[in-house]
Amino acid sequence: MIVQRVVLNSRPGKNGNPVAENFRVEEVNLPDNINEGQVQVRTLYLSVDPYMRCRMNEDTGSDYISPWQLSQVVDGGGIGIIEESKHTNFTKGDFVTSFYWPWQTKVILDGNILEKVDPQLVDGHLSYFLGAIGMPGLTSLIGIQEKGHITAESNQTMVVSGAAGACGSLAGQIGHLMGCSRVVGICGTPEKCLLLTSELGFDAAINYKEGSVAEQLRELCPSGVDVYFDNVGGDISDTVISQMNQNSHIILCGQISKYNKDVPYPPPLPSAVEAIRKERNITRERFLVLNFKDKFESGILQLSQWFKEGKLKIKETMINGLENMGAAFQSMMTGGNIGKQIVCISEETSLLSL
């Protein structure tokens, strides 16, 4: 059987911006037979995420993420349906996910890398398992639980940068659900600002491309900032940190402004900002959600419950077609998405009645 796949065509260079042309689509032959322990799956949805930028380098700079290889199939978060199984845990028709799903229309996988998912948890929206009811949701929830130190009814103010993205759009809502009295989002378009305040429950939003972020922050956070969910790093974060209170906390989720630059992670702060951080005893610890696997199951159930109760609104930007994986990745890295960026490879019609 002939299937399509996406391979890494070229590397952007450690300091370069990724473009769609760094990827290419090619056809490959899928074997007719599968071995014991394997399954054949049809890919439904694939995820593109900021962390993937370092996988485009020869050296990821990380001991837990391996680089993509030139002319080899690219992989990442994916969801699919089993078409044939020789693995004891799976049968035809099961929905499964993996963090290492090849960017391929159909694929034969070792069943041990797959996890079964229950469509009921997401009311049939399987792509949510790649977003709000998956890794980005867990990153936001566990990050806030572990590093945010939020106490209900203590009048804490939270600021979220990259607030209209996959994690940011959830983090602000979770901040409120955990007890923050005020949540302010920072993003890059008027459309995103409006979405945050009109649909996602943010108390206010700042467009960092218009006017002074420092002045708007002072106005919108008159009591200072107690918790900062940092998705971007760079100048925006330096501005937020300078307005943080004594003994406040930074949740270091991502540093997308630095991902196309060859700097260590997390990037060091400018000396003046680092001096403020030390003087005010602001915590800024590296946070890696994979270190909290024992909290994944309860976290997914909590996120699903909030979603079903209407307390967690989920936003996605959906692009169709495997041939658009590169374009989707480029768009996500430049803020073209609202909520989670997903690529639909094929649809599963049996769930439309859920």
mmCIF file of C-alpha atoms in Angstrom:
data_model
loop_
_atom_site.group_PDB
_atom_site.id
_atom_site.type_symbol
_atom_site.label_atom_id
_atom_site.label_comp_id
_atom_site.label_asym_id
_atom_site.label_seq_id
_atom_site.Cartn_x
_atom_site.Cartn_y
_atom_site.Cartn_z
ATOM 1 C CA MET A 1 0.000 0.000 0.000
ATOM 2 C CA ILE A 2 1.300 3.457 -0.959
ATOM 3 C CA VAL A 3 1.058 6.072 1.823
ATOM 4 C CA GLN A 4 2.249 9.649 2.194
ATOM 5 C CA ARG A 5 4.706 10.860 4.785
ATOM 6 C CA VAL A 6 6.533 14.066 5.732
ATOM 7 C CA VAL A 7 10.315 14.047 6.073
ATOM 8 C CA LEU A 8 12.789 16.709 7.199
ATOM 9 C CA ASN A 9 14.008 18.293 3.975
ATOM 10 C CA SER A 10 16.508 20.777 5.444
ATOM 11 C CA ARG A 11 17.497 22.379 8.736
ATOM 12 C CA PRO A 12 16.846 26.110 9.284
ATOM 13 C CA GLY A 13 20.118 26.516 11.217
ATOM 14 C CA LYS A 14 20.269 27.175 14.948
ATOM 15 C CA ASN A 15 19.519 30.883 14.494
ATOM 16 C CA GLY A 16 17.192 30.619 11.485
ATOM 17 C CA ASN A 17 13.426 30.837 11.213
ATOM 18 C CA PRO A 18 11.750 27.573 10.183
ATOM 19 C CA VAL A 19 9.843 27.617 6.890
ATOM 20 C CA ALA A 20 7.431 25.190 5.237
ATOM 21 C CA GLU A 21 10.187 24.201 2.775
ATOM 22 C CA ASN A 22 12.176 22.613 5.623
ATOM 23 C CA PHE A 23 9.692 19.718 5.209
ATOM 24 C CA ARG A 24 8.706 17.688 2.164
ATOM 25 C CA VAL A 25 6.019 15.125 1.405
ATOM 26 C CA GLU A 26 6.938 11.836 -0.237
ATOM 27 C CA GLU A 27 5.279 8.524 -0.978
ATOM 28 C CA VAL A 28 6.411 5.298 0.633
ATOM 29 C CA ASN A 29 5.285 1.682 0.528
ATOM 30 C CA LEU A 30 3.631 0.288 3.666
ATOM 31 C CA PRO A 31 4.254 -3.461 4.179
ATOM 32 C CA ASP A 32 1.196 -5.675 3.697
ATOM 33 C CA ASN A 33 1.792 -7.684 6.859
ATOM 34 C CA ILE A 34 2.285 -6.626 10.458
ATOM 35 C CA ASN A 35 4.291 -8.570 13.067
ATOM 36 C CA GLU A 36 3.339 -9.719 16.558
ATOM 37 C CA GLY A 37 3.098 -6.729 18.903
ATOM 38 C CA GLN A 38 2.450 -4.306 16.051
ATOM 39 C CA VAL A 39 -0.625 -2.403 14.897
ATOM 40 C CA GLN A 40 -1.551 -0.646 11.675
ATOM 41 C CA VAL A 41 -3.136 2.741 12.294
ATOM 42 C CA ARG A 42 -4.776 5.424 10.193
ATOM 43 C CA THR A 43 -3.688 8.886 11.271
ATOM 44 C CA LEU A 44 -6.512 11.274 12.185
ATOM 45 C CA TYR A 45 -4.800 14.325 13.721
ATOM 46 C CA LEU A 46 -1.225 15.539 14.138
ATOM 47 C CA SER A 47 0.127 18.225 16.445
ATOM 48 C CA VAL A 48 2.682 20.945 15.779
ATOM 49 C CA ASP A 49 4.256 22.484 18.892
ATOM 50 C CA PRO A 50 6.929 25.069 19.716
ATOM 51 C CA TYR A 51 9.215 22.491 21.399
ATOM 52 C CA MET A 52 9.662 20.864 17.968
ATOM 53 C CA ARG A 53 11.820 23.791 16.858
ATOM 54 C CA CYS A 54 14.851 22.349 18.681
ATOM 55 C CA ARG A 55 14.274 18.976 16.982
ATOM 56 C CA MET A 56 15.079 20.701 13.677
ATOM 57 C CA ASN A 57 18.661 21.285 14.891
ATOM 58 C CA GLU A 58 21.380 18.639 14.697
ATOM 59 C CA ASP A 59 21.690 18.952 18.471
ATOM 60 C CA THR A 60 18.474 19.659 20.407
ATOM 61 C CA GLY A 61 20.389 20.984 23.420
ATOM 62 C CA SER A 62 18.277 18.644 25.549
ATOM 63 C CA ASP A 63 18.790 15.167 26.912
ATOM 64 C CA TYR A 64 15.106 14.195 26.684
ATOM 65 C CA ILE A 65 14.320 15.234 23.071
ATOM 66 C CA SER A 66 16.079 13.684 20.070
ATOM 67 C CA PRO A 67 16.686 15.587 16.810
ATOM 68 C CA TRP A 68 14.805 14.806 13.617
ATOM 69 C CA GLN A 69 17.065 13.307 10.939
ATOM 70 C CA LEU A 70 17.333 14.658 7.392
ATOM 71 C CA SER A 71 15.238 12.721 4.841
ATOM 72 C CA GLN A 72 13.692 10.670 7.664
ATOM 73 C CA VAL A 73 10.032 10.760 8.673
ATOM 74 C CA VAL A 74 9.181 13.467 11.221
ATOM 75 C CA ASP A 75 7.245 12.564 14.384
ATOM 76 C CA GLY A 76 5.318 14.227 17.218
ATOM 77 C CA GLY A 77 1.985 14.079 19.002
ATOM 78 C CA GLY A 78 -0.676 12.202 17.051
ATOM 79 C CA ILE A 79 -4.080 10.527 17.270
ATOM 80 C CA GLY A 80 -5.349 7.701 15.099
ATOM 81 C CA ILE A 81 -7.571 4.677 14.781
ATOM 82 C CA ILE A 82 -6.412 1.066 14.708
ATOM 83 C CA GLU A 83 -7.153 -0.743 11.431
ATOM 84 C CA GLU A 84 -5.369 -4.014 12.245
ATOM 85 C CA SER A 85 -3.817 -5.276 15.473
ATOM 86 C CA LYS A 86 -1.433 -8.014 16.534
ATOM 87 C CA HIS A 87 -1.005 -6.476 19.998
ATOM 88 C CA THR A 88 -2.909 -7.914 22.958
ATOM 89 C CA ASN A 89 -3.956 -4.476 24.292
ATOM 90 C CA PHE A 90 -5.583 -3.162 21.115
ATOM 91 C CA THR A 91 -8.346 -4.165 18.716
ATOM 92 C CA LYS A 92 -9.557 -2.762 15.421
ATOM 93 C CA GLY A 93 -11.460 0.499 15.935
ATOM 94 C CA ASP A 94 -9.599 1.575 19.082
ATOM 95 C CA PHE A 95 -8.533 5.225 19.220
ATOM 96 C CA VAL A 96 -4.907 5.660 20.242
ATOM 97 C CA THR A 97 -2.338 8.374 20.787
ATOM 98 C CA SER A 98 1.440 8.708 21.028
ATOM 99 C CA PHE A 99 3.977 11.450 21.609
ATOM 100 C CA TYR A 100 6.092 9.872 18.808
ATOM 101 C CA TRP A 101 3.547 9.529 16.015
ATOM 102 C CA PRO A 102 5.101 9.577 12.504
ATOM 103 C CA TRP A 103 3.797 12.281 10.170
ATOM 104 C CA GLN A 104 2.330 9.682 7.840
ATOM 105 C CA THR A 105 -1.207 8.952 6.543
ATOM 106 C CA LYS A 106 -1.084 5.319 7.661
ATOM 107 C CA VAL A 107 1.656 3.665 9.654
ATOM 108 C CA ILE A 108 2.682 0.395 11.303
ATOM 109 C CA LEU A 109 3.697 0.974 14.934
ATOM 110 C CA ASP A 110 4.913 -0.977 17.945
ATOM 111 C CA GLY A 111 1.803 -1.152 20.130
ATOM 112 C CA ASN A 112 3.890 -0.443 23.227
ATOM 113 C CA ILE A 113 4.336 3.234 22.278
ATOM 114 C CA LEU A 114 0.567 3.741 22.054
ATOM 115 C CA GLU A 115 -2.007 4.687 24.640
ATOM 116 C CA LYS A 116 -5.726 4.098 24.242
ATOM 117 C CA VAL A 117 -7.953 7.178 24.563
ATOM 118 C CA ASP A 118 -11.624 7.392 25.515
ATOM 119 C CA PRO A 119 -13.617 9.644 23.129
ATOM 120 C CA GLN A 120 -16.172 10.250 25.910
ATOM 121 C CA LEU A 121 -13.613 12.367 27.821
ATOM 122 C CA VAL A 122 -13.626 14.912 24.981
ATOM 123 C CA ASP A 123 -17.237 14.507 23.807
ATOM 124 C CA GLY A 124 -15.926 12.999 20.558
ATOM 125 C CA HIS A 125 -13.483 15.856 19.760
ATOM 126 C CA LEU A 126 -10.457 13.564 19.434
ATOM 127 C CA SER A 127 -8.080 16.409 18.525
ATOM 128 C CA TYR A 128 -8.533 17.791 22.064
ATOM 129 C CA PHE A 129 -6.286 14.939 23.240
ATOM 130 C CA LEU A 130 -3.440 16.784 21.469
ATOM 131 C CA GLY A 131 -4.357 20.055 23.187
ATOM 132 C CA ALA A 132 -6.487 20.953 26.182
ATOM 133 C CA ILE A 133 -7.065 17.337 27.283
ATOM 134 C CA GLY A 134 -3.461 16.373 26.463
ATOM 135 C CA MET A 135 0.091 17.667 26.863
ATOM 136 C CA PRO A 136 -0.633 21.432 26.592
ATOM 137 C CA GLY A 137 -3.480 21.090 29.098
ATOM 138 C CA LEU A 138 -1.316 19.073 31.485
ATOM 139 C CA THR A 139 1.550 21.547 31.082
ATOM 140 C CA SER A 140 -0.738 24.435 32.026
ATOM 141 C CA LEU A 141 -2.489 22.655 34.894
ATOM 142 C CA ILE A 142 0.523 20.968 36.495
ATOM 143 C CA GLY A 143 2.721 24.030 35.913
ATOM 144 C CA ILE A 144 0.251 26.215 37.803
ATOM 145 C CA GLN A 145 -0.251 23.601 40.532
ATOM 146 C CA GLU A 146 3.470 22.985 41.068
ATOM 147 C CA LYS A 147 5.052 26.387 40.410
ATOM 148 C CA GLY A 148 2.247 28.960 40.703
ATOM 149 C CA HIS A 149 1.570 28.769 44.448
ATOM 150 C CA ILE A 150 -1.967 30.095 44.021
ATOM 151 C CA THR A 151 -4.130 30.307 47.131
ATOM 152 C CA ALA A 152 -7.843 30.891 46.728
ATOM 153 C CA GLU A 153 -9.245 34.201 47.982
ATOM 154 C CA SER A 154 -5.844 35.825 48.456
ATOM 155 C CA ASN A 155 -6.400 38.405 45.679
ATOM 156 C CA GLN A 156 -3.557 37.200 43.460
ATOM 157 C CA THR A 157 -2.991 38.664 40.003
ATOM 158 C CA MET A 158 -1.754 36.386 37.208
ATOM 159 C CA VAL A 159 -0.252 37.511 33.898
ATOM 160 C CA VAL A 160 -0.013 35.117 30.939
ATOM 161 C CA SER A 161 2.185 35.807 27.894
ATOM 162 C CA GLY A 162 1.494 34.041 24.608
ATOM 163 C CA ALA A 163 -2.013 34.092 26.062
ATOM 164 C CA ALA A 164 -3.895 33.068 22.909
ATOM 165 C CA GLY A 165 -1.698 30.012 22.250
ATOM 166 C CA ALA A 166 -2.176 26.342 23.123
ATOM 167 C CA CYS A 167 -0.964 26.640 26.732
ATOM 168 C CA GLY A 168 -1.653 30.323 27.376
ATOM 169 C CA SER A 169 -5.331 30.176 26.430
ATOM 170 C CA LEU A 170 -5.787 27.386 28.996
ATOM 171 C CA ALA A 171 -3.451 28.789 31.675
ATOM 172 C CA GLY A 172 -5.476 31.968 32.164
ATOM 173 C CA GLN A 173 -8.695 30.002 32.589
ATOM 174 C CA ILE A 174 -7.033 27.526 34.969
ATOM 175 C CA GLY A 175 -5.580 30.458 36.957
ATOM 176 C CA HIS A 176 -9.115 31.684 37.591
ATOM 177 C CA LEU A 177 -10.371 28.173 38.401
ATOM 178 C CA MET A 178 -7.546 27.728 40.942
ATOM 179 C CA GLY A 179 -8.361 30.984 42.699
ATOM 180 C CA CYS A 180 -6.633 33.959 41.055
ATOM 181 C CA SER A 181 -8.798 37.059 41.386
ATOM 182 C CA ARG A 182 -7.375 38.789 38.304
ATOM 183 C CA VAL A 183 -5.915 37.357 35.083
ATOM 184 C CA VAL A 184 -4.355 39.518 32.359
ATOM 185 C CA GLY A 185 -3.222 38.107 29.010
ATOM 186 C CA ILE A 186 -0.559 39.398 26.615
ATOM 187 C CA CYS A 187 -0.848 38.543 22.899
ATOM 188 C CA GLY A 188 -0.177 39.999 19.466
ATOM 189 C CA THR A 189 -3.417 40.979 17.679
ATOM 190 C CA PRO A 190 -6.640 42.858 18.533
ATOM 191 C CA GLU A 191 -8.592 39.729 17.506
ATOM 192 C CA LYS A 192 -6.716 37.635 20.077
ATOM 193 C CA CYS A 193 -7.212 40.280 22.793
ATOM 194 C CA LEU A 194 -10.957 40.309 22.165
ATOM 195 C CA LEU A 195 -11.145 36.513 22.285
ATOM 196 C CA LEU A 196 -9.349 36.407 25.648
ATOM 197 C CA THR A 197 -11.723 38.842 27.330
ATOM 198 C CA SER A 198 -15.006 37.962 25.573
ATOM 199 C CA GLU A 199 -14.746 34.155 25.470
ATOM 200 C CA LEU A 200 -11.973 32.862 27.727
ATOM 201 C CA GLY A 201 -12.677 34.854 30.890
ATOM 202 C CA PHE A 202 -9.490 36.940 31.044
ATOM 203 C CA ASP A 203 -10.105 40.191 32.942
ATOM 204 C CA ALA A 204 -8.004 42.193 30.495
ATOM 205 C CA ALA A 205 -5.662 41.736 27.532
ATOM 206 C CA ILE A 206 -2.652 43.647 26.214
ATOM 207 C CA ASN A 207 -1.594 43.744 22.565
ATOM 208 C CA TYR A 208 2.186 43.966 22.879
ATOM 209 C CA LYS A 209 2.431 45.427 19.364
ATOM 210 C CA GLU A 210 0.434 48.514 20.381
ATOM 211 C CA GLY A 211 1.603 51.069 22.934
ATOM 212 C CA SER A 212 3.789 50.495 25.980
ATOM 213 C CA VAL A 213 3.394 47.078 27.611
ATOM 214 C CA ALA A 214 4.893 48.443 30.855
ATOM 215 C CA GLU A 215 2.340 51.269 31.077
ATOM 216 C CA GLN A 216 -0.598 48.987 30.254
ATOM 217 C CA LEU A 217 0.573 46.454 32.834
ATOM 218 C CA ARG A 218 0.810 49.133 35.535
ATOM 219 C CA GLU A 219 -2.720 50.224 34.699
ATOM 220 C CA LEU A 220 -4.225 46.728 34.492
ATOM 221 C CA CYS A 221 -2.295 45.223 37.431
ATOM 222 C CA PRO A 222 -2.388 48.045 40.003
ATOM 223 C CA SER A 223 -1.421 45.661 42.831
ATOM 224 C CA GLY A 224 1.519 44.215 40.870
ATOM 225 C CA VAL A 225 1.900 40.667 39.532
ATOM 226 C CA ASP A 226 1.920 37.599 41.803
ATOM 227 C CA VAL A 227 2.051 34.777 39.236
ATOM 228 C CA TYR A 228 3.507 34.975 35.725
ATOM 229 C CA PHE A 229 2.833 32.139 33.253
ATOM 230 C CA ASP A 230 5.676 32.726 30.800
ATOM 231 C CA ASN A 231 5.302 31.335 27.277
ATOM 232 C CA VAL A 232 7.557 33.772 25.446
ATOM 233 C CA GLY A 233 10.626 35.046 27.316
ATOM 234 C CA GLY A 234 12.514 38.025 25.876
ATOM 235 C CA ASP A 235 11.529 41.682 26.246
ATOM 236 C CA ILE A 236 7.912 40.981 27.206
ATOM 237 C CA SER A 237 8.981 38.806 30.124
ATOM 238 C CA ASP A 238 11.592 41.320 31.270
ATOM 239 C CA THR A 239 8.810 43.928 31.415
ATOM 240 C CA VAL A 240 6.477 41.650 33.395
ATOM 241 C CA ILE A 241 9.187 40.557 35.845
ATOM 242 C CA SER A 242 10.024 44.195 36.642
ATOM 243 C CA GLN A 243 6.430 44.602 37.901
ATOM 244 C CA MET A 244 6.264 41.418 39.953
ATOM 245 C CA ASN A 245 5.720 41.490 43.703
ATOM 246 C CA GLN A 246 7.926 40.272 46.535
ATOM 247 C CA ASN A 247 7.913 36.439 46.817
ATOM 248 C CA SER A 248 6.033 36.021 43.516
ATOM 249 C CA HIS A 249 6.359 33.132 41.086
ATOM 250 C CA ILE A 250 7.218 32.603 37.402
ATOM 251 C CA ILE A 251 5.903 29.460 35.722
ATOM 252 C CA LEU A 252 8.465 28.851 33.000
ATOM 253 C CA CYS A 253 6.410 27.142 30.305
ATOM 254 C CA GLY A 254 8.219 28.215 27.128
ATOM 255 C CA GLN A 255 10.496 30.828 25.600
ATOM 256 C CA ILE A 256 9.309 30.993 21.995
ATOM 257 C CA SER A 257 11.015 34.346 21.378
ATOM 258 C CA LYS A 258 14.352 32.544 21.874
ATOM 259 C CA TYR A 259 13.655 29.250 20.064
ATOM 260 C CA ASN A 260 15.272 30.418 16.809
ATOM 261 C CA LYS A 261 18.398 31.564 18.665
ATOM 262 C CA ASP A 262 21.298 29.454 19.876
ATOM 263 C CA VAL A 263 20.973 30.180 23.600
ATOM 264 C CA PRO A 264 20.729 27.872 26.648
ATOM 265 C CA TYR A 265 17.321 26.952 28.067
ATOM 266 C CA PRO A 266 15.993 28.620 30.075
ATOM 267 C CA PRO A 267 17.731 31.697 28.656
ATOM 268 C CA PRO A 268 19.473 33.800 31.310
ATOM 269 C CA LEU A 269 17.765 37.065 32.211
ATOM 270 C CA PRO A 270 19.469 40.431 31.524
ATOM 271 C CA SER A 271 21.526 41.387 34.591
ATOM 272 C CA ALA A 272 19.202 44.253 35.630
ATOM 273 C CA VAL A 273 16.149 41.955 35.490
ATOM 274 C CA GLU A 274 17.998 39.157 37.294
ATOM 275 C CA ALA A 275 18.876 41.665 40.035
ATOM 276 C CA ILE A 276 15.159 42.483 40.462
ATOM 277 C CA ARG A 277 14.301 38.773 40.523
ATOM 278 C CA LYS A 278 16.824 38.090 43.297
ATOM 279 C CA GLU A 279 15.967 41.168 45.316
ATOM 280 C CA ARG A 280 12.243 40.356 45.296
ATOM 281 C CA ASN A 281 12.807 36.618 45.796
ATOM 282 C CA ILE A 282 10.877 35.740 42.624
ATOM 283 C CA THR A 283 11.034 32.021 41.823
ATOM 284 C CA ARG A 284 11.925 31.096 38.220
ATOM 285 C CA GLU A 285 12.564 27.366 38.042
ATOM 286 C CA ARG A 286 12.720 25.248 34.943
ATOM 287 C CA PHE A 287 9.470 23.296 34.578
ATOM 288 C CA LEU A 288 9.259 20.062 32.613
ATOM 289 C CA VAL A 289 5.849 18.388 32.574
ATOM 290 C CA LEU A 290 7.401 14.969 31.778
ATOM 291 C CA ASN A 291 8.781 14.949 35.343
ATOM 292 C CA PHE A 292 5.231 14.756 36.702
ATOM 293 C CA LYS A 293 3.885 11.651 34.958
ATOM 294 C CA ASP A 294 2.294 10.467 38.209
ATOM 295 C CA LYS A 295 -0.094 13.434 37.937
ATOM 296 C CA PHE A 296 -1.111 12.866 34.287
ATOM 297 C CA GLU A 297 -4.125 10.602 34.883
ATOM 298 C CA SER A 298 -5.756 12.803 37.537
ATOM 299 C CA GLY A 299 -4.845 15.896 35.493
ATOM 300 C CA ILE A 300 -6.590 14.597 32.350
ATOM 301 C CA LEU A 301 -9.703 13.759 34.371
ATOM 302 C CA GLN A 302 -9.742 17.244 35.934
ATOM 303 C CA LEU A 303 -9.319 18.973 32.552
ATOM 304 C CA SER A 304 -12.044 16.781 31.027
ATOM 305 C CA GLN A 305 -14.405 17.555 33.909
ATOM 306 C CA TRP A 306 -13.859 21.339 33.569
ATOM 307 C CA PHE A 307 -14.442 21.055 29.798
ATOM 308 C CA LYS A 308 -17.664 19.062 30.222
ATOM 309 C CA GLU A 309 -18.906 21.539 32.856
ATOM 310 C CA GLY A 310 -18.282 24.433 30.469
ATOM 311 C CA LYS A 311 -15.631 25.933 32.755
ATOM 312 C CA LEU A 312 -12.738 25.354 30.326
ATOM 313 C CA LYS A 313 -13.257 26.749 26.826
ATOM 314 C CA ILE A 314 -11.126 25.086 24.160
ATOM 315 C CA LYS A 315 -9.813 26.870 21.072
ATOM 316 C CA GLU A 316 -8.170 25.206 18.069
ATOM 317 C CA THR A 317 -6.789 26.287 14.726
ATOM 318 C CA MET A 318 -7.346 23.407 12.308
ATOM 319 C CA ILE A 319 -5.574 22.989 8.970
ATOM 320 C CA ASN A 320 -6.405 20.074 6.673
ATOM 321 C CA GLY A 321 -3.997 17.778 4.857
ATOM 322 C CA LEU A 322 -0.626 16.129 5.502
ATOM 323 C CA GLU A 323 0.872 18.296 2.739
ATOM 324 C CA ASN A 324 0.250 21.342 4.968
ATOM 325 C CA MET A 325 2.261 20.159 7.988
ATOM 326 C CA GLY A 326 5.186 22.463 7.160
ATOM 327 C CA ALA A 327 2.918 25.468 6.613
ATOM 328 C CA ALA A 328 1.107 24.728 9.906
ATOM 329 C CA PHE A 329 4.422 24.555 11.769
ATOM 330 C CA GLN A 330 5.653 27.840 10.270
ATOM 331 C CA SER A 331 2.336 29.551 11.092
ATOM 332 C CA MET A 332 2.375 28.302 14.702
ATOM 333 C CA MET A 333 5.940 29.572 15.235
ATOM 334 C CA THR A 334 4.898 33.064 14.079
ATOM 335 C CA GLY A 335 1.655 33.330 16.081
ATOM 336 C CA GLY A 336 -0.736 32.429 13.262
ATOM 337 C CA ASN A 337 -2.766 30.142 15.527
ATOM 338 C CA ILE A 338 -5.406 30.798 18.157
ATOM 339 C CA GLY A 339 -5.384 28.007 20.732
ATOM 340 C CA LYS A 340 -3.871 24.693 19.674
ATOM 341 C CA GLN A 341 -2.559 24.288 16.116
ATOM 342 C CA ILE A 342 -3.802 20.935 14.759
ATOM 343 C CA VAL A 343 -3.540 19.313 11.341
ATOM 344 C CA CYS A 344 -6.399 17.023 10.311
ATOM 345 C CA ILE A 345 -5.057 14.121 8.245
ATOM 346 C CA SER A 346 -8.329 12.155 7.947
ATOM 347 C CA GLU A 347 -11.647 12.399 9.763
ATOM 348 C CA GLU A 348 -13.414 9.794 11.825
ATOM 349 C CA THR A 349 -17.115 9.940 10.973
ATOM 350 C CA SER A 350 -18.255 7.375 13.561
ATOM 351 C CA LEU A 351 -17.818 9.937 16.349
ATOM 352 C CA LEU A 352 -19.973 12.696 14.884
ATOM 353 C CA SER A 353 -23.000 11.427 16.792
ATOM 354 C CA LEU A 354 -21.305 11.614 20.206
#
